[in-house]
Coordinates of C-alpha atoms in Angstrom, one line a residue:
M12 CA 92.2 68.5 109.4
A13 CA 92.5 71.5 110.5
R14 CA 95.7 70.7 112.7
K15 CA 97.1 69.3 109.2
I16 CA 97.0 72.1 106.9
G17 CA 98.3 74.4 109.9
L18 CA 101.1 72.3 110.8
Y19 CA 102.0 72.0 106.3
G20 CA 101.0 75.5 106.2
I21 CA 104.4 76.9 109.0
L22 CA 106.6 73.6 107.8
A23 CA 105.8 75.3 103.8
Y24 CA 107.1 78.3 105.7
I25 CA 110.0 77.2 107.3
V26 CA 110.6 75.7 103.8
Y27 CA 110.6 78.9 102.1
G28 CA 112.5 80.4 104.5
L29 CA 115.2 78.5 104.4
F30 CA 115.6 78.9 100.6
F31 CA 115.7 82.2 100.0
Y32 CA 117.8 82.6 103.1
W33 CA 120.7 80.1 100.9
Y34 CA 119.2 82.1 97.8
L35 CA 120.3 85.4 99.6
F36 CA 122.9 84.4 100.7
Y37 CA 125.3 81.6 99.8
F38 CA 123.8 81.5 96.0
A39 CA 122.7 84.3 94.8
D40 CA 125.7 87.0 92.5
S41 CA 124.9 90.4 93.2
S42 CA 128.9 91.3 91.7
L43 CA 129.4 92.8 87.6
P44 CA 130.4 91.2 85.5
F45 CA 133.2 91.8 84.3
E46 CA 132.5 94.4 81.6
Y47 CA 131.2 97.0 84.0
E48 CA 133.9 96.5 86.1
G49 CA 135.9 99.9 85.9
S50 CA 133.4 101.5 84.8
S51 CA 131.1 104.4 85.9
A52 CA 128.7 101.9 87.1
D53 CA 131.2 99.5 89.5
P54 CA 130.2 100.7 93.2
A55 CA 134.2 100.1 93.7
T56 CA 134.4 103.2 91.9
F57 CA 132.2 105.3 93.8
L58 CA 132.4 103.2 97.0
N59 CA 134.7 102.2 99.7
G60 CA 135.3 99.7 101.2
R61 CA 133.1 100.0 104.7
E62 CA 130.0 101.5 102.6
L63 CA 130.9 98.6 99.9
T64 CA 130.8 95.4 102.3
L65 CA 127.3 97.9 104.4
S66 CA 125.9 97.7 101.1
E67 CA 125.5 94.3 100.6
E68 CA 125.0 93.3 103.9
Y69 CA 121.5 95.4 104.3
S70 CA 120.4 94.9 101.2
K71 CA 120.7 90.9 101.8
I72 CA 119.0 91.6 105.6
R73 CA 116.2 93.5 104.1
N74 CA 115.5 91.7 101.2
L75 CA 115.1 88.4 103.7
L76 CA 112.8 90.1 105.7
F77 CA 110.4 91.8 102.3
F78 CA 110.6 87.5 101.4
L79 CA 109.7 86.7 104.8
S80 CA 106.6 89.1 105.6
T81 CA 104.4 88.5 102.7
P82 CA 103.7 85.2 103.2
F83 CA 103.6 85.5 106.9
E84 CA 101.3 87.6 106.3
W85 CA 99.6 84.8 104.8
L86 CA 99.8 82.0 107.6
L87 CA 98.0 85.0 109.9
Y88 CA 95.1 84.1 107.7
I89 CA 95.1 81.1 108.5
F90 CA 95.5 81.0 111.2
V91 CA 92.4 83.2 112.3
L92 CA 90.7 80.7 109.6
L93 CA 91.5 77.6 111.2
T94 CA 92.2 78.2 115.6
G95 CA 87.8 80.6 115.0
L96 CA 88.8 83.6 115.7
S97 CA 86.9 84.9 112.5
G98 CA 84.7 83.3 114.5
A99 CA 85.2 84.9 118.1
F100 CA 85.3 88.4 116.3
K101 CA 82.4 87.7 114.8
K102 CA 80.4 86.8 118.5
W103 CA 81.9 90.1 120.1
A104 CA 80.7 92.3 117.3
G105 CA 77.5 91.0 117.0
Q106 CA 77.3 91.1 121.4
S107 CA 78.6 94.9 120.5
S108 CA 75.8 96.7 119.2
K109 CA 72.3 95.5 116.8
F110 CA 73.0 97.6 114.4
K111 CA 74.5 95.8 111.0
M112 CA 77.4 98.8 110.3
I113 CA 78.6 98.3 114.0
Q114 CA 79.0 95.1 114.1
V115 CA 80.6 95.2 111.1
A116 CA 83.1 97.9 112.2
I117 CA 83.5 95.6 115.7
Y118 CA 84.6 93.0 113.5
T119 CA 86.6 94.9 110.8
F120 CA 88.4 96.8 113.9
W121 CA 89.2 92.9 116.2
L122 CA 90.7 91.8 112.8
S123 CA 92.6 94.7 111.8
L124 CA 94.0 95.1 115.4
F125 CA 95.4 91.4 115.7
A126 CA 97.0 91.2 112.4
Y127 CA 99.2 94.8 113.1
A128 CA 99.9 92.9 116.9
V129 CA 101.4 89.6 115.3
T130 CA 103.3 91.7 112.4
F131 CA 104.3 94.4 114.6
P132 CA 107.7 92.5 115.3
L133 CA 108.4 92.1 111.6
S134 CA 107.9 95.8 111.2
Y135 CA 109.8 97.2 113.9
I136 CA 113.1 95.1 112.8
S137 CA 112.4 96.1 109.4
H138 CA 113.0 99.9 111.2
S139 CA 115.7 98.7 114.3
L140 CA 118.2 97.6 110.7
S141 CA 117.2 100.6 109.1
K142 CA 118.2 103.0 111.7
S143 CA 121.3 101.0 112.6
Y144 CA 123.0 101.3 108.9
N145 CA 121.9 105.0 109.2
I146 CA 119.0 104.9 106.5
S147 CA 116.7 106.1 108.6
T148 CA 116.9 108.5 111.1
Q149 CA 113.6 108.8 112.4
S150 CA 113.2 108.1 117.0
F151 CA 111.0 105.7 117.8
P152 CA 108.0 108.2 118.6
S153 CA 107.9 109.5 115.9
W154 CA 108.6 106.1 113.9
M155 CA 105.3 104.7 116.2
K156 CA 103.4 107.4 115.0
D157 CA 103.2 107.2 110.8
E158 CA 102.7 103.6 112.0
L159 CA 99.6 104.9 114.2
I160 CA 98.5 107.0 111.5
D161 CA 99.4 103.2 109.1
F162 CA 97.0 101.6 111.5
W163 CA 94.1 103.7 111.4
I164 CA 94.6 104.3 107.2
N165 CA 94.5 101.2 107.0
Y166 CA 91.1 99.9 109.2
G167 CA 88.9 102.6 106.8
T168 CA 89.8 101.5 104.1
M169 CA 89.3 98.4 104.9
L170 CA 85.9 98.6 106.4
I171 CA 84.6 100.1 103.0
I172 CA 86.3 97.1 102.3
V173 CA 84.3 95.2 104.3
A174 CA 80.9 96.8 104.4
V175 CA 80.5 96.7 100.3
V176 CA 82.0 93.6 99.6
Y177 CA 80.3 91.8 101.4
W178 CA 77.0 93.5 101.2
L179 CA 77.3 92.9 97.2
M180 CA 77.6 89.5 98.4
S181 CA 74.8 89.8 99.8
K182 CA 73.3 90.1 96.7
S183 CA 74.3 89.1 94.0
Q184 CA 77.0 85.8 95.1
K185 CA 77.5 85.0 91.5
R186 CA 78.4 88.9 90.0
W187 CA 79.5 90.5 93.4
W188 CA 83.0 91.1 92.2
L189 CA 82.1 92.5 89.2
Y190 CA 79.6 95.1 91.3
A191 CA 83.2 95.3 93.8
W192 CA 85.6 96.4 90.2
L193 CA 83.4 98.8 89.4
L194 CA 83.6 101.1 92.9
S195 CA 86.8 100.4 93.2
V196 CA 86.9 102.3 89.4
P197 CA 85.9 106.0 91.4
F198 CA 87.1 104.9 94.5
T199 CA 90.6 104.6 93.7
L200 CA 90.5 108.0 91.8
F201 CA 89.3 109.5 94.7
V202 CA 92.4 108.7 96.3
M203 CA 94.3 109.7 94.1
F204 CA 93.3 112.4 94.7
L205 CA 93.0 112.8 97.9
Q206 CA 96.3 111.4 98.3
P207 CA 98.7 114.7 98.2
V208 CA 96.4 117.6 100.5
V209 CA 95.1 114.6 102.5
I210 CA 96.7 111.3 103.2
D211 CA 100.4 112.6 102.9
P212 CA 100.2 115.3 105.2
L213 CA 99.6 113.3 107.7
Y214 CA 102.8 112.1 107.5
N215 CA 104.7 115.1 106.5
D216 CA 105.3 118.6 106.3
F217 CA 104.7 119.4 103.0
Y218 CA 105.7 123.4 101.7
P219 CA 106.7 125.8 98.3
L220 CA 110.3 124.9 97.5
K221 CA 111.9 127.1 99.5
D222 CA 114.9 127.6 96.7
K223 CA 113.4 129.7 94.2
Q224 CA 115.5 130.2 91.9
L225 CA 116.0 126.7 91.8
E226 CA 112.3 126.5 91.1
A227 CA 112.5 128.9 87.8
K228 CA 114.3 125.9 86.3
I229 CA 112.1 123.7 87.2
L230 CA 109.3 125.5 86.3
D231 CA 111.2 126.5 82.8
M232 CA 111.3 122.5 82.4
A233 CA 107.7 121.5 83.3
S234 CA 107.2 124.7 80.4
Q235 CA 109.0 123.1 77.6
A236 CA 107.5 119.8 78.6
N237 CA 104.6 121.3 78.3
I238 CA 103.7 120.6 81.7
P239 CA 100.9 123.1 83.6
A240 CA 102.9 123.8 87.4
E241 CA 102.7 126.2 89.1
H242 CA 104.7 125.5 92.4
V243 CA 107.4 122.7 93.3
F244 CA 106.5 120.9 97.1
E245 CA 109.7 119.6 99.3
V246 CA 108.7 117.9 102.2
N247 CA 111.2 117.1 105.1
M248 CA 112.4 114.4 105.3
A249 CA 115.7 114.4 106.9
E250 CA 114.1 113.7 110.3
K251 CA 113.3 110.7 109.4
T252 CA 115.6 109.5 107.1
N253 CA 118.8 109.5 104.6
S254 CA 117.7 108.5 101.6
L255 CA 116.4 110.7 98.0
N256 CA 113.6 110.7 96.8
A257 CA 111.7 112.8 94.4
Y258 CA 108.9 112.5 92.7
V259 CA 105.2 113.6 91.3
T260 CA 101.7 112.5 93.1
G261 CA 98.4 113.5 92.8
I262 CA 95.8 113.1 89.8
G263 CA 94.2 116.5 88.1
A264 CA 94.0 119.8 90.1
N265 CA 96.0 118.4 93.6
S266 CA 99.3 117.4 91.4
R267 CA 102.0 117.6 92.6
I268 CA 105.7 117.5 92.5
V269 CA 107.4 117.5 95.6
L270 CA 111.6 117.2 96.1
W271 CA 112.6 115.5 99.4
D272 CA 114.7 117.8 101.7
T273 CA 117.4 115.2 101.7
T274 CA 118.0 115.1 98.1
L275 CA 118.1 118.9 98.1
N276 CA 121.0 119.4 100.9
R277 CA 122.9 116.3 98.9
L278 CA 122.5 117.0 95.2
T279 CA 123.6 120.0 93.3
D280 CA 120.9 121.4 91.0
D281 CA 121.9 120.2 87.7
Q282 CA 121.6 116.6 89.7
I283 CA 118.2 117.4 90.8
L284 CA 117.3 119.0 87.2
F285 CA 118.5 115.4 86.1
I286 CA 116.0 114.1 89.3
M287 CA 112.8 117.0 87.9
A288 CA 112.8 115.4 84.2
H289 CA 113.4 112.0 85.4
E290 CA 109.9 112.9 87.4
M291 CA 108.0 114.9 84.6
A292 CA 108.6 111.6 81.9
H293 CA 105.9 109.7 83.5
Y294 CA 103.4 113.1 83.2
V295 CA 104.4 114.0 79.8
E296 CA 104.6 110.2 78.8
K297 CA 101.0 109.8 81.2
H298 CA 102.7 106.3 83.3
L299 CA 101.1 107.5 85.5
Y300 CA 97.4 107.3 84.1
I301 CA 98.1 103.9 82.3
G302 CA 99.7 102.8 86.0
I303 CA 96.2 103.5 87.0
A304 CA 94.3 101.9 84.2
G305 CA 97.1 98.5 84.4
Y306 CA 96.4 98.7 88.2
L307 CA 92.3 98.0 87.7
L308 CA 92.7 95.7 84.6
L309 CA 94.1 93.7 86.9
S310 CA 92.4 94.6 89.9
L311 CA 89.2 93.2 87.6
L312 CA 91.0 90.0 87.5
G313 CA 92.3 89.4 91.3
L314 CA 88.3 90.0 92.5
Y315 CA 86.9 87.5 89.5
L316 CA 89.9 84.6 90.7
V317 CA 89.1 86.1 94.3
A318 CA 85.4 84.8 93.1
R319 CA 86.1 81.6 92.0
L320 CA 88.6 80.3 94.4
M321 CA 86.4 81.4 97.9
N322 CA 84.0 79.8 96.2
I323 CA 85.6 76.9 95.3
I324 CA 87.4 76.4 99.6
V325 CA 84.6 77.4 100.8
A326 CA 82.4 74.2 99.2
K327 CA 85.7 72.3 99.7
W328 CA 87.2 73.2 103.5
G329 CA 84.5 75.3 104.7
E330 CA 83.8 73.4 108.0
V331 CA 88.1 72.7 107.9
L332 CA 88.4 76.6 107.5
R333 CA 84.9 77.3 110.1
I334 CA 83.4 78.6 106.8
P335 CA 79.2 78.7 106.5
R336 CA 79.6 80.0 103.5
V337 CA 80.8 82.8 101.1
N338 CA 79.2 85.4 102.2
D339 CA 79.5 85.2 105.8
I340 CA 81.9 88.3 107.5
R341 CA 83.8 85.0 108.6
S342 CA 85.2 84.4 105.0
F343 CA 87.2 88.1 105.2
P344 CA 90.9 86.5 105.9
L345 CA 90.0 84.0 103.3
F346 CA 89.1 86.8 101.2
L347 CA 92.4 88.7 101.8
L348 CA 94.5 85.7 102.1
L349 CA 94.9 85.2 98.7
L350 CA 94.3 88.8 97.3
S351 CA 97.6 88.7 98.3
V352 CA 98.5 86.0 96.9
L353 CA 97.6 86.7 93.6
M354 CA 98.8 90.4 94.8
F355 CA 102.6 89.0 95.0
A356 CA 102.2 86.5 91.8
A357 CA 101.6 89.8 90.0
S358 CA 104.1 91.8 91.6
P359 CA 106.8 89.8 88.5
F360 CA 105.1 91.2 85.5
S361 CA 103.7 94.7 87.3
N362 CA 107.4 94.9 88.4
L363 CA 108.6 94.3 84.6
V364 CA 105.9 97.0 83.3
S365 CA 107.2 99.7 86.0
R366 CA 111.1 99.4 85.0
Y367 CA 110.2 99.4 81.0
Q368 CA 108.1 103.1 82.5
E369 CA 111.1 103.9 84.6
S370 CA 113.3 103.2 81.6
R371 CA 111.8 105.2 79.1
A372 CA 111.5 108.1 81.9
D373 CA 115.8 108.0 82.9
K374 CA 116.2 108.4 78.2
Y375 CA 114.2 111.6 78.2
A376 CA 115.6 113.2 81.5
I377 CA 118.8 112.5 79.8
E378 CA 117.7 113.5 76.0
M379 CA 116.3 116.9 77.6
T380 CA 119.0 118.0 80.0
D381 CA 121.2 116.1 77.9
N382 CA 123.9 116.2 81.2
V383 CA 125.4 112.1 81.4
E384 CA 127.8 113.1 84.2
A385 CA 124.4 115.1 85.8
G386 CA 122.5 111.8 85.4
V387 CA 125.1 109.4 86.0
T388 CA 126.6 110.9 90.3
T389 CA 122.8 111.3 90.6
F390 CA 122.9 107.8 90.5
Q391 CA 125.6 106.7 92.5
E392 CA 123.7 109.0 95.1
L393 CA 121.3 107.9 95.0
S394 CA 123.0 103.6 95.8
R395 CA 125.1 104.7 97.8
A396 CA 122.2 106.8 100.4
G397 CA 120.8 103.8 100.0
L398 CA 122.8 100.8 100.2
S399 CA 120.9 99.5 97.2
Q400 CA 123.3 97.4 95.8
V401 CA 123.9 97.9 92.2
N402 CA 123.0 95.1 90.5
P403 CA 120.8 92.6 92.5
P404 CA 120.1 88.9 92.3
L405 CA 117.5 88.0 90.3
L406 CA 114.5 87.2 91.9
V407 CA 115.0 90.6 94.1
K408 CA 114.6 92.5 90.5
L409 CA 111.4 90.6 89.6
F410 CA 109.6 90.4 93.0
R411 CA 110.7 94.0 94.6
Y412 CA 112.4 96.4 91.5
G413 CA 109.9 99.1 89.7
H414 CA 113.0 100.3 88.0
P415 CA 116.1 98.9 86.2
T416 CA 119.1 98.8 88.6
M417 CA 122.0 100.3 89.0
L418 CA 124.1 98.8 87.0
E419 CA 120.8 99.6 84.0
R420 CA 120.2 102.4 84.7
I421 CA 123.8 103.7 84.1
S422 CA 124.7 101.7 81.4
M423 CA 122.1 103.1 80.0
L424 CA 123.8 106.7 80.1
E425 CA 126.6 105.8 79.7
E426 CA 126.3 104.0 76.3
Y427 CA 124.2 107.0 75.4
E428 CA 127.4 109.0 75.4
L429 CA 129.3 107.0 73.2
E430 CA 127.1 107.4 71.1
K431 CA 127.1 111.0 70.5
R432 CA 130.3 110.9 70.6
R433 CA 130.0 108.4 67.4
E434 CA 127.6 110.4 66.0
N435 CA 130.1 113.8 66.1
Q436 CA 132.5 112.2 65.2
E437 CA 130.6 111.0 61.6

């Protein structure tokens, strides 16, 4: 039975991978509808022939890697369960210490290390791809440093999850998922509060914006929007990437407006102000807090479904998966597997909500700056810097895009300008 499940899993993954290869490279059409040809949204008007070719190539390969990576993680967890590796990790942990917490830490370390080692080739391929297309400028040692930071942060997070969840399972087999969710609420808020001042600085250096004239303009816009910002921060990303970005991070007293130095180096002040107005819109319309609330609601549903599915799967296939009972730590790969599947399934919905919020932020930015040209050229430069498709295939948009497509964003700006002209003529 274990061999059959493993074989079916591998075959399903191969069929899945072949489908997305065919879909991305042969079926999906990312060309512009004819009515947009020659418009500001047409990449042929702002990208040269080489950039157009590279954009299509890079996007297809990157999207294929995305669709292959997540189910590969599922296959990994199935392998850990079917081969008894989860049981081996528990045995090694038990032999190493008599203290329960140390055993949990050792089990989690072996599982994390194995998962990292198996998925490392895909991570390296992704890094090499971005280097070969001149998106990434990061050296291998610098990239490995970030990878190791990721590993230890993920390990620490996973250790907390394992310790808390399985302690709750031992106390309440029926309602552990509810208690786990209740504890996740303050934990999530605490992590978001620490993110800008503890976690982010592990990867990059943050410092106040050097261009004080630009900072004054940004803070003036923030004041108009009733945003209590005192500083704008820049981060040294040029040594890692040629991509452009800006964002608002943190909650409460640790909220920050952050600009990548690549954005400062490649965009004009008007373009940067447009981006800042977009980011301020998220604060004004409380998108961050709406997003937190939505995430917590989805996590409540997700934990409930995970609990129900774990009970069903362990009751039916527990012997094959070598899981004697749900509250045994050997079931943790199953917990991660189900959580990952549910998150992947929910991503089209969460991306839809995110695209709506980003569209609202774009509208706020153009109304605040009243500078259509700055908005259009900003989106064109973002497309060039990231070699992103202006009109990606439907499945890519559903599963990957938390922002509207560049076609949608630029078209919205052009429609705004046309509407304004009509109003002025009237």
